[in-house]
């Protein structure tokens, strides 16, 4: 009888090991499948975020470029406009006002440059700064939302970021007499990009054909060091300096170059954080099923031993 009892215990132990192995394999396979699908989904979301950023930023830049080009064309639509603007640069505001009135009286359309600037800001509330440089002048005209009528400043004192440029073409000589630079409020497009969860590790930068930076966005998970790395590479004009980064470059039809930059170490940490709950869930499920199976077999073994003991005593 002892041999039979020992044989049953060995049989139960074998069954427990067999079923535990089967459950372990099933849980590991299921967890592996879920992790693989999760990583591929995250990669797809990240790629979609890059494409979304490129499309949205490209659309914004096209709209802004169109606004700048239209205003530059409007400024040079009449042959008397550019001479009037040059007069503004050379005269006091009182003398220039008298000049504009005299020109109007003589039959030319009334054109007063500070008024044109104010109207432009009224029509386009997304504009933050307007800068006008004439090749024949040393000073620069600058207007902002706070001072839409603008004023003249020494060129060395003028700072402007993320500006869209449009040339001022002289309608008589067909030569470029100056450059109009307009900066737009980019907070809305950055807010939209921030709402896309997959953009958190991304940096997006746009350069013009003249290699001027016209847009920059950094996701919530981008560190200061990663921003410095990108800035150093852009300043040096050598993107190969970004060895630990994945860089995607796309040339837009408007001539702008859009780059999305992703730090590989940050991406690895984010992927680990993304799949870690699945791994923990798989371990908890495996532990729970194994424990439940062991307790079930223990109960069955106890019941069977009780039956065998009763049978043997008869």
Tab-separated table of C-alpha atoms in Angstrom:
chain	number	residue	atom	x	y	z
A	1	UNK	CA	0.000	0.000	0.000
A	2	UNK	CA	2.884	2.332	0.716
A	3	UNK	CA	4.229	1.621	-2.745
A	4	UNK	CA	0.880	2.551	-4.291
A	5	UNK	CA	0.733	5.769	-2.261
A	6	UNK	CA	4.249	6.659	-3.309
A	7	UNK	CA	3.451	5.901	-6.935
A	8	UNK	CA	0.382	8.180	-6.814
A	9	UNK	CA	2.359	11.006	-5.280
A	10	UNK	CA	4.997	10.620	-7.998
A	11	UNK	CA	2.260	10.607	-10.638
A	12	UNK	CA	0.706	13.795	-9.238
A	13	UNK	CA	4.104	15.470	-9.079
A	14	UNK	CA	4.708	14.536	-12.715
A	15	UNK	CA	1.301	15.895	-13.728
A	16	UNK	CA	1.923	19.143	-11.853
A	17	UNK	CA	5.268	19.604	-13.639
A	18	UNK	CA	3.736	18.743	-17.011
A	19	UNK	CA	0.783	21.135	-16.695
A	20	UNK	CA	2.976	23.846	-15.193
A	21	UNK	CA	5.319	23.541	-18.180
A	22	UNK	CA	2.396	23.709	-20.628
A	23	UNK	CA	0.914	26.772	-18.896
A	24	UNK	CA	4.329	28.456	-18.724
A	25	UNK	CA	4.923	27.937	-22.441
A	26	UNK	CA	1.440	29.228	-23.301
A	27	UNK	CA	1.796	32.322	-21.098
A	28	UNK	CA	5.314	33.075	-22.398
A	29	UNK	CA	4.175	32.708	-26.015
A	30	UNK	CA	1.103	34.882	-25.446
A	31	UNK	CA	3.167	37.537	-23.641
A	32	UNK	CA	5.782	37.488	-26.405
A	33	UNK	CA	3.088	37.968	-29.048
A	34	UNK	CA	1.538	40.877	-27.113
A	35	UNK	CA	4.963	42.495	-26.600
A	36	UNK	CA	5.838	42.139	-30.297
A	37	UNK	CA	2.498	43.617	-31.369
A	38	UNK	CA	2.881	46.415	-28.807
A	39	UNK	CA	6.382	47.340	-30.066
A	40	UNK	CA	5.254	47.288	-33.688
A	41	UNK	CA	2.227	49.418	-32.802
A	42	UNK	CA	4.447	51.899	-30.964
A	43	UNK	CA	6.849	52.058	-33.935
A	44	UNK	CA	3.886	52.640	-36.255
A	45	UNK	CA	2.546	55.385	-33.968
A	46	UNK	CA	5.979	57.018	-33.907
A	47	UNK	CA	6.257	56.907	-37.701
A	48	UNK	CA	2.750	58.327	-37.989
A	49	UNK	CA	3.689	61.097	-35.557
A	50	UNK	CA	6.708	61.983	-37.703
A	51	UNK	CA	4.543	62.109	-40.830
A	52	UNK	CA	1.888	64.154	-39.031
A	53	UNK	CA	4.503	66.641	-37.844
A	54	UNK	CA	5.946	66.998	-41.348
A	55	UNK	CA	2.503	67.484	-42.937
A	56	UNK	CA	1.177	69.939	-40.352
A	57	UNK	CA	4.367	71.990	-40.197
A	58	UNK	CA	4.579	71.994	-43.993
A	59	UNK	CA	1.010	73.275	-44.296
A	60	UNK	CA	1.670	76.000	-41.725
A	61	UNK	CA	4.832	77.143	-43.511
A	62	UNK	CA	3.087	77.177	-46.893
A	63	UNK	CA	0.316	79.368	-45.474
A	64	UNK	CA	2.803	81.717	-43.818
A	65	UNK	CA	4.948	81.893	-46.938
A	66	UNK	CA	1.873	82.785	-48.964
A	67	UNK	CA	0.985	85.594	-46.547
A	68	UNK	CA	4.521	86.998	-46.679
A	69	UNK	CA	4.683	86.754	-50.477
A	70	UNK	CA	1.295	88.427	-50.901
A	71	UNK	CA	2.270	91.337	-48.653
A	72	UNK	CA	5.605	91.746	-50.460
A	73	UNK	CA	3.739	91.815	-53.785
A	74	UNK	CA	1.252	94.324	-52.374
A	75	UNK	CA	4.111	96.572	-51.247
A	76	UNK	CA	5.587	96.655	-54.747
A	77	UNK	CA	2.308	96.613	-56.728
A	78	UNK	CA	2.636	100.337	-57.431
A	79	UNK	CA	5.852	101.814	-58.783
A	80	UNK	CA	5.577	104.645	-56.243
A	81	UNK	CA	5.454	102.393	-53.155
A	82	UNK	CA	9.133	101.516	-52.871
A	83	UNK	CA	10.269	105.141	-53.311
A	84	UNK	CA	7.769	106.061	-50.605
A	85	UNK	CA	9.216	103.445	-48.250
A	86	UNK	CA	12.740	104.695	-48.983
A	87	UNK	CA	11.533	108.192	-48.145
A	88	UNK	CA	10.267	106.859	-44.795
A	89	UNK	CA	13.777	105.535	-44.045
A	90	UNK	CA	15.405	108.863	-44.914
A	91	UNK	CA	12.962	111.313	-43.294
A	92	UNK	CA	11.437	112.270	-39.990
A	93	UNK	CA	7.887	111.045	-39.470
A	94	UNK	CA	6.558	114.584	-39.961
A	95	UNK	CA	8.381	115.111	-43.250
A	96	UNK	CA	7.332	111.662	-44.433
A	97	UNK	CA	3.692	112.356	-43.582
A	98	UNK	CA	3.813	115.558	-45.626
A	99	UNK	CA	5.468	113.656	-48.471
A	100	UNK	CA	2.678	111.043	-48.506
A	101	UNK	CA	-0.016	113.747	-48.531
A	102	UNK	CA	1.689	115.678	-51.329
A	103	UNK	CA	1.985	112.518	-53.422
A	104	UNK	CA	-1.707	111.809	-52.889
A	105	UNK	CA	-2.664	115.320	-53.926
A	106	UNK	CA	-0.578	114.992	-57.085
A	107	UNK	CA	-2.621	111.951	-58.143
A	108	UNK	CA	-0.680	108.977	-56.731
A	109	UNK	CA	-2.483	106.465	-54.484
A	110	UNK	CA	-2.092	107.402	-50.815
A	111	UNK	CA	0.617	105.248	-49.287
A	112	UNK	CA	1.835	105.754	-45.731
A	113	UNK	CA	4.133	102.914	-44.666
A	114	UNK	CA	3.378	102.848	-40.888
A	115	UNK	CA	-0.346	102.656	-41.713
A	116	UNK	CA	0.272	99.762	-44.127
A	117	UNK	CA	2.155	97.969	-41.389
A	118	UNK	CA	-0.638	98.524	-38.836
A	119	UNK	CA	-3.261	97.240	-41.257
A	120	UNK	CA	-1.188	94.142	-41.925
A	121	UNK	CA	-1.041	93.322	-38.200
A	122	UNK	CA	-4.790	93.943	-37.906
A	123	UNK	CA	-5.508	91.527	-40.739
A	124	UNK	CA	-3.078	88.870	-39.486
A	125	UNK	CA	-3.187	88.528	-35.712
A	126	UNK	CA	-0.876	85.492	-35.850
A	127	UNK	CA	2.031	87.707	-36.931
A	128	UNK	CA	4.408	88.529	-34.083
A	129	UNK	CA	7.112	90.553	-35.841
A	130	UNK	CA	7.647	92.235	-39.192
A	131	UNK	CA	11.099	93.302	-40.327
A	132	UNK	CA	11.925	95.239	-43.485
A	133	UNK	CA	15.448	95.585	-44.834
A	134	UNK	CA	16.239	97.753	-47.862
A	135	UNK	CA	19.540	97.180	-49.644
A	136	UNK	CA	20.054	100.938	-49.895
A	137	UNK	CA	19.571	101.549	-46.151
A	138	UNK	CA	21.683	100.892	-43.055
A	139	UNK	CA	18.762	100.826	-40.653
A	140	UNK	CA	16.027	98.199	-40.351
A	141	UNK	CA	12.303	98.692	-39.921
A	142	UNK	CA	10.810	96.574	-37.138
A	143	UNK	CA	7.147	96.290	-36.144
A	144	UNK	CA	5.559	94.036	-33.529
A	145	UNK	CA	2.127	93.384	-32.053
A	146	UNK	CA	3.006	95.866	-29.314
A	147	UNK	CA	4.091	98.488	-31.875
A	148	UNK	CA	2.439	97.666	-35.213
A	149	UNK	CA	3.384	101.071	-36.667
A	150	UNK	CA	7.014	100.122	-36.233
A	151	UNK	CA	10.232	102.102	-36.002
A	152	UNK	CA	13.756	102.140	-37.408
A	153	UNK	CA	16.638	100.425	-35.590
A	154	UNK	CA	20.342	99.853	-36.259
A	155	UNK	CA	20.775	96.536	-38.071
A	156	UNK	CA	23.067	95.149	-35.357
A	157	UNK	CA	20.324	95.574	-32.733
A	158	UNK	CA	17.642	93.656	-34.639
A	159	UNK	CA	16.981	90.066	-33.581
A	160	UNK	CA	14.362	87.856	-35.206
A	161	UNK	CA	13.728	84.122	-34.922
A	162	UNK	CA	11.742	81.766	-37.137
A	163	UNK	CA	11.188	84.379	-39.863
A	164	UNK	CA	9.641	83.762	-43.273
A	165	UNK	CA	11.403	85.861	-45.917
A	166	UNK	CA	9.996	87.366	-49.106
A	167	UNK	CA	11.981	89.519	-51.557
A	168	UNK	CA	10.843	92.989	-52.590
A	169	UNK	CA	11.069	92.989	-56.388
A	170	UNK	CA	11.274	96.390	-58.036
A	171	UNK	CA	8.602	96.361	-60.725
A	172	UNK	CA	10.657	98.707	-62.932
A	173	UNK	CA	14.122	97.150	-62.766
A	174	UNK	CA	12.964	93.637	-61.727
A	175	UNK	CA	15.794	93.623	-59.196
A	176	UNK	CA	15.558	92.848	-55.488
A	177	UNK	CA	15.475	96.091	-53.506
A	178	UNK	CA	14.995	94.557	-50.080
A	179	UNK	CA	13.740	91.680	-47.964
A	180	UNK	CA	10.543	91.395	-45.931
A	181	UNK	CA	10.839	89.059	-42.929
A	182	UNK	CA	7.765	87.990	-40.979
A	183	UNK	CA	7.610	85.911	-37.801
A	184	UNK	CA	4.407	84.062	-36.928
A	185	UNK	CA	3.052	82.763	-33.652
A	186	UNK	CA	3.850	79.018	-33.605
A	187	UNK	CA	2.232	78.161	-30.274
A	188	UNK	CA	-0.890	76.616	-31.849
A	189	UNK	CA	0.978	74.167	-34.096
A	190	UNK	CA	3.243	73.244	-31.182
A	191	UNK	CA	0.197	72.663	-28.979
A	192	UNK	CA	-1.284	70.365	-31.627
A	193	UNK	CA	1.940	68.390	-31.901
A	194	UNK	CA	2.203	68.124	-28.097
A	195	UNK	CA	-1.229	66.504	-27.978
A	196	UNK	CA	0.066	63.590	-30.089
A	197	UNK	CA	1.511	61.216	-27.490
A	198	UNK	CA	4.060	59.683	-29.872
A	199	UNK	CA	5.762	63.076	-30.426
A	200	UNK	CA	7.100	63.154	-26.854
A	201	UNK	CA	10.629	61.956	-27.818
A	202	UNK	CA	10.748	63.925	-31.103
A	203	UNK	CA	12.548	67.072	-32.137
A	204	UNK	CA	11.310	68.749	-35.316
A	205	UNK	CA	13.351	71.440	-37.035
A	206	UNK	CA	12.769	73.241	-40.335
A	207	UNK	CA	15.460	75.074	-42.307
A	208	UNK	CA	14.992	77.382	-45.257
A	209	UNK	CA	16.934	77.246	-48.520
A	210	UNK	CA	19.197	79.917	-47.018
A	211	UNK	CA	19.762	77.546	-44.049
A	212	UNK	CA	17.810	79.774	-41.651
A	213	UNK	CA	15.826	78.054	-38.914
A	214	UNK	CA	12.126	78.813	-39.345
A	215	UNK	CA	10.592	76.281	-36.926
A	216	UNK	CA	11.592	74.186	-33.928
A	217	UNK	CA	9.627	71.803	-31.717
A	218	UNK	CA	10.803	69.580	-28.857
A	219	UNK	CA	8.581	66.895	-27.329
A	220	UNK	CA	7.990	66.604	-23.593
A	221	UNK	CA	10.572	63.829	-23.133
A	222	UNK	CA	13.379	65.596	-25.005
A	223	UNK	CA	16.160	66.630	-22.616
A	224	UNK	CA	18.231	69.812	-22.636
A	225	UNK	CA	21.285	67.778	-23.618
A	226	UNK	CA	19.493	66.338	-26.638
A	227	UNK	CA	18.492	69.846	-27.688
A	228	UNK	CA	22.114	70.982	-27.347
A	229	UNK	CA	23.310	67.998	-29.414
A	230	UNK	CA	20.983	68.956	-32.251
A	231	UNK	CA	21.889	72.622	-32.051
A	232	UNK	CA	25.615	71.814	-32.207
A	233	UNK	CA	25.103	69.596	-35.256
A	234	UNK	CA	23.044	72.262	-37.017
A	235	UNK	CA	25.565	74.984	-36.182
A	236	UNK	CA	28.402	72.848	-37.522
A	237	UNK	CA	26.342	71.861	-40.549
A	238	UNK	CA	27.153	68.201	-39.887
A	239	UNK	CA	24.247	65.945	-38.963
A	240	UNK	CA	26.661	62.976	-38.755
A	241	UNK	CA	27.577	64.310	-35.322
A	242	UNK	CA	24.252	62.865	-34.119
A	243	UNK	CA	25.553	59.296	-33.844
A	244	UNK	CA	23.043	58.150	-31.240
A	245	UNK	CA	20.086	59.670	-33.075
A	246	UNK	CA	17.710	58.635	-35.806
A	247	UNK	CA	17.340	61.540	-38.241
A	248	UNK	CA	14.660	61.709	-40.927
A	249	UNK	CA	14.970	64.460	-43.548
A	250	UNK	CA	12.340	65.513	-46.052
A	251	UNK	CA	12.475	68.246	-48.667
A	252	UNK	CA	9.198	70.150	-49.029
A	253	UNK	CA	7.938	71.479	-52.339
A	254	UNK	CA	8.221	74.998	-50.903
A	255	UNK	CA	11.991	74.552	-50.598
A	256	UNK	CA	12.075	74.071	-46.838
A	257	UNK	CA	13.831	71.082	-45.272
A	258	UNK	CA	12.074	69.297	-42.402
A	259	UNK	CA	14.082	67.107	-40.047
A	260	UNK	CA	12.728	64.866	-37.299
A	261	UNK	CA	15.330	63.811	-34.735
A	262	UNK	CA	14.939	60.936	-32.264
A	263	UNK	CA	17.425	59.856	-29.606
A	264	UNK	CA	17.855	56.070	-29.753
A	265	UNK	CA	18.564	55.683	-26.015
A	266	UNK	CA	15.410	57.619	-25.158
A	267	UNK	CA	13.442	55.485	-27.623
A	268	UNK	CA	14.742	52.291	-25.974
A	269	UNK	CA	13.690	53.521	-22.523
A	270	UNK	CA	10.253	54.461	-23.802
A	271	UNK	CA	9.779	51.059	-25.453
A	272	UNK	CA	10.839	49.289	-22.246
A	273	UNK	CA	8.390	51.410	-20.280
A	274	UNK	CA	5.727	50.621	-22.882
A	275	UNK	CA	6.121	46.800	-22.688
A	276	UNK	CA	7.021	46.499	-18.992
A	277	UNK	CA	3.358	46.353	-17.869
A	278	UNK	CA	2.815	43.456	-20.308
A	279	UNK	CA	5.825	41.595	-18.898
A	280	UNK	CA	4.626	42.131	-15.325
A	281	UNK	CA	1.118	41.046	-16.291
A	282	UNK	CA	2.526	37.894	-17.903
A	283	UNK	CA	4.556	37.072	-14.760
A	284	UNK	CA	1.557	37.661	-12.495
A	285	UNK	CA	-0.625	35.486	-14.734
A	286	UNK	CA	1.988	32.728	-14.797
A	287	UNK	CA	2.403	32.815	-11.028
A	288	UNK	CA	-1.337	32.844	-10.455
A	289	UNK	CA	-2.057	29.946	-12.802
A	290	UNK	CA	0.851	27.886	-11.466
A	291	UNK	CA	-0.223	28.473	-7.864
A	292	UNK	CA	-3.846	27.689	-8.683
A	293	UNK	CA	-2.836	24.502	-10.488
A	294	UNK	CA	-0.619	23.385	-7.595
A	295	UNK	CA	-3.382	24.005	-5.039
A	296	UNK	CA	-5.922	22.150	-7.190
A	297	UNK	CA	-3.697	19.095	-7.563
A	298	UNK	CA	-2.910	19.169	-3.826
A	299	UNK	CA	-6.620	19.094	-3.052
A	300	UNK	CA	-7.223	16.235	-5.489
A	301	UNK	CA	-4.252	14.339	-4.059
A	302	UNK	CA	-5.589	14.775	-0.522
A	303	UNK	CA	-9.033	13.550	-1.567
A	304	UNK	CA	-7.560	10.544	-3.389
A	305	UNK	CA	-5.367	9.650	-0.392
A	306	UNK	CA	-8.444	9.766	1.837
A	307	UNK	CA	-10.307	7.400	-0.503
A	308	UNK	CA	-7.350	5.004	-0.658
A	309	UNK	CA	-6.991	5.013	3.140
A	310	UNK	CA	-10.668	4.216	3.612
A	311	UNK	CA	-10.489	1.429	1.046
A	312	UNK	CA	-7.458	-0.128	2.667
A	313	UNK	CA	-9.016	-0.174	6.132
A	314	UNK	CA	-12.001	-2.263	4.949
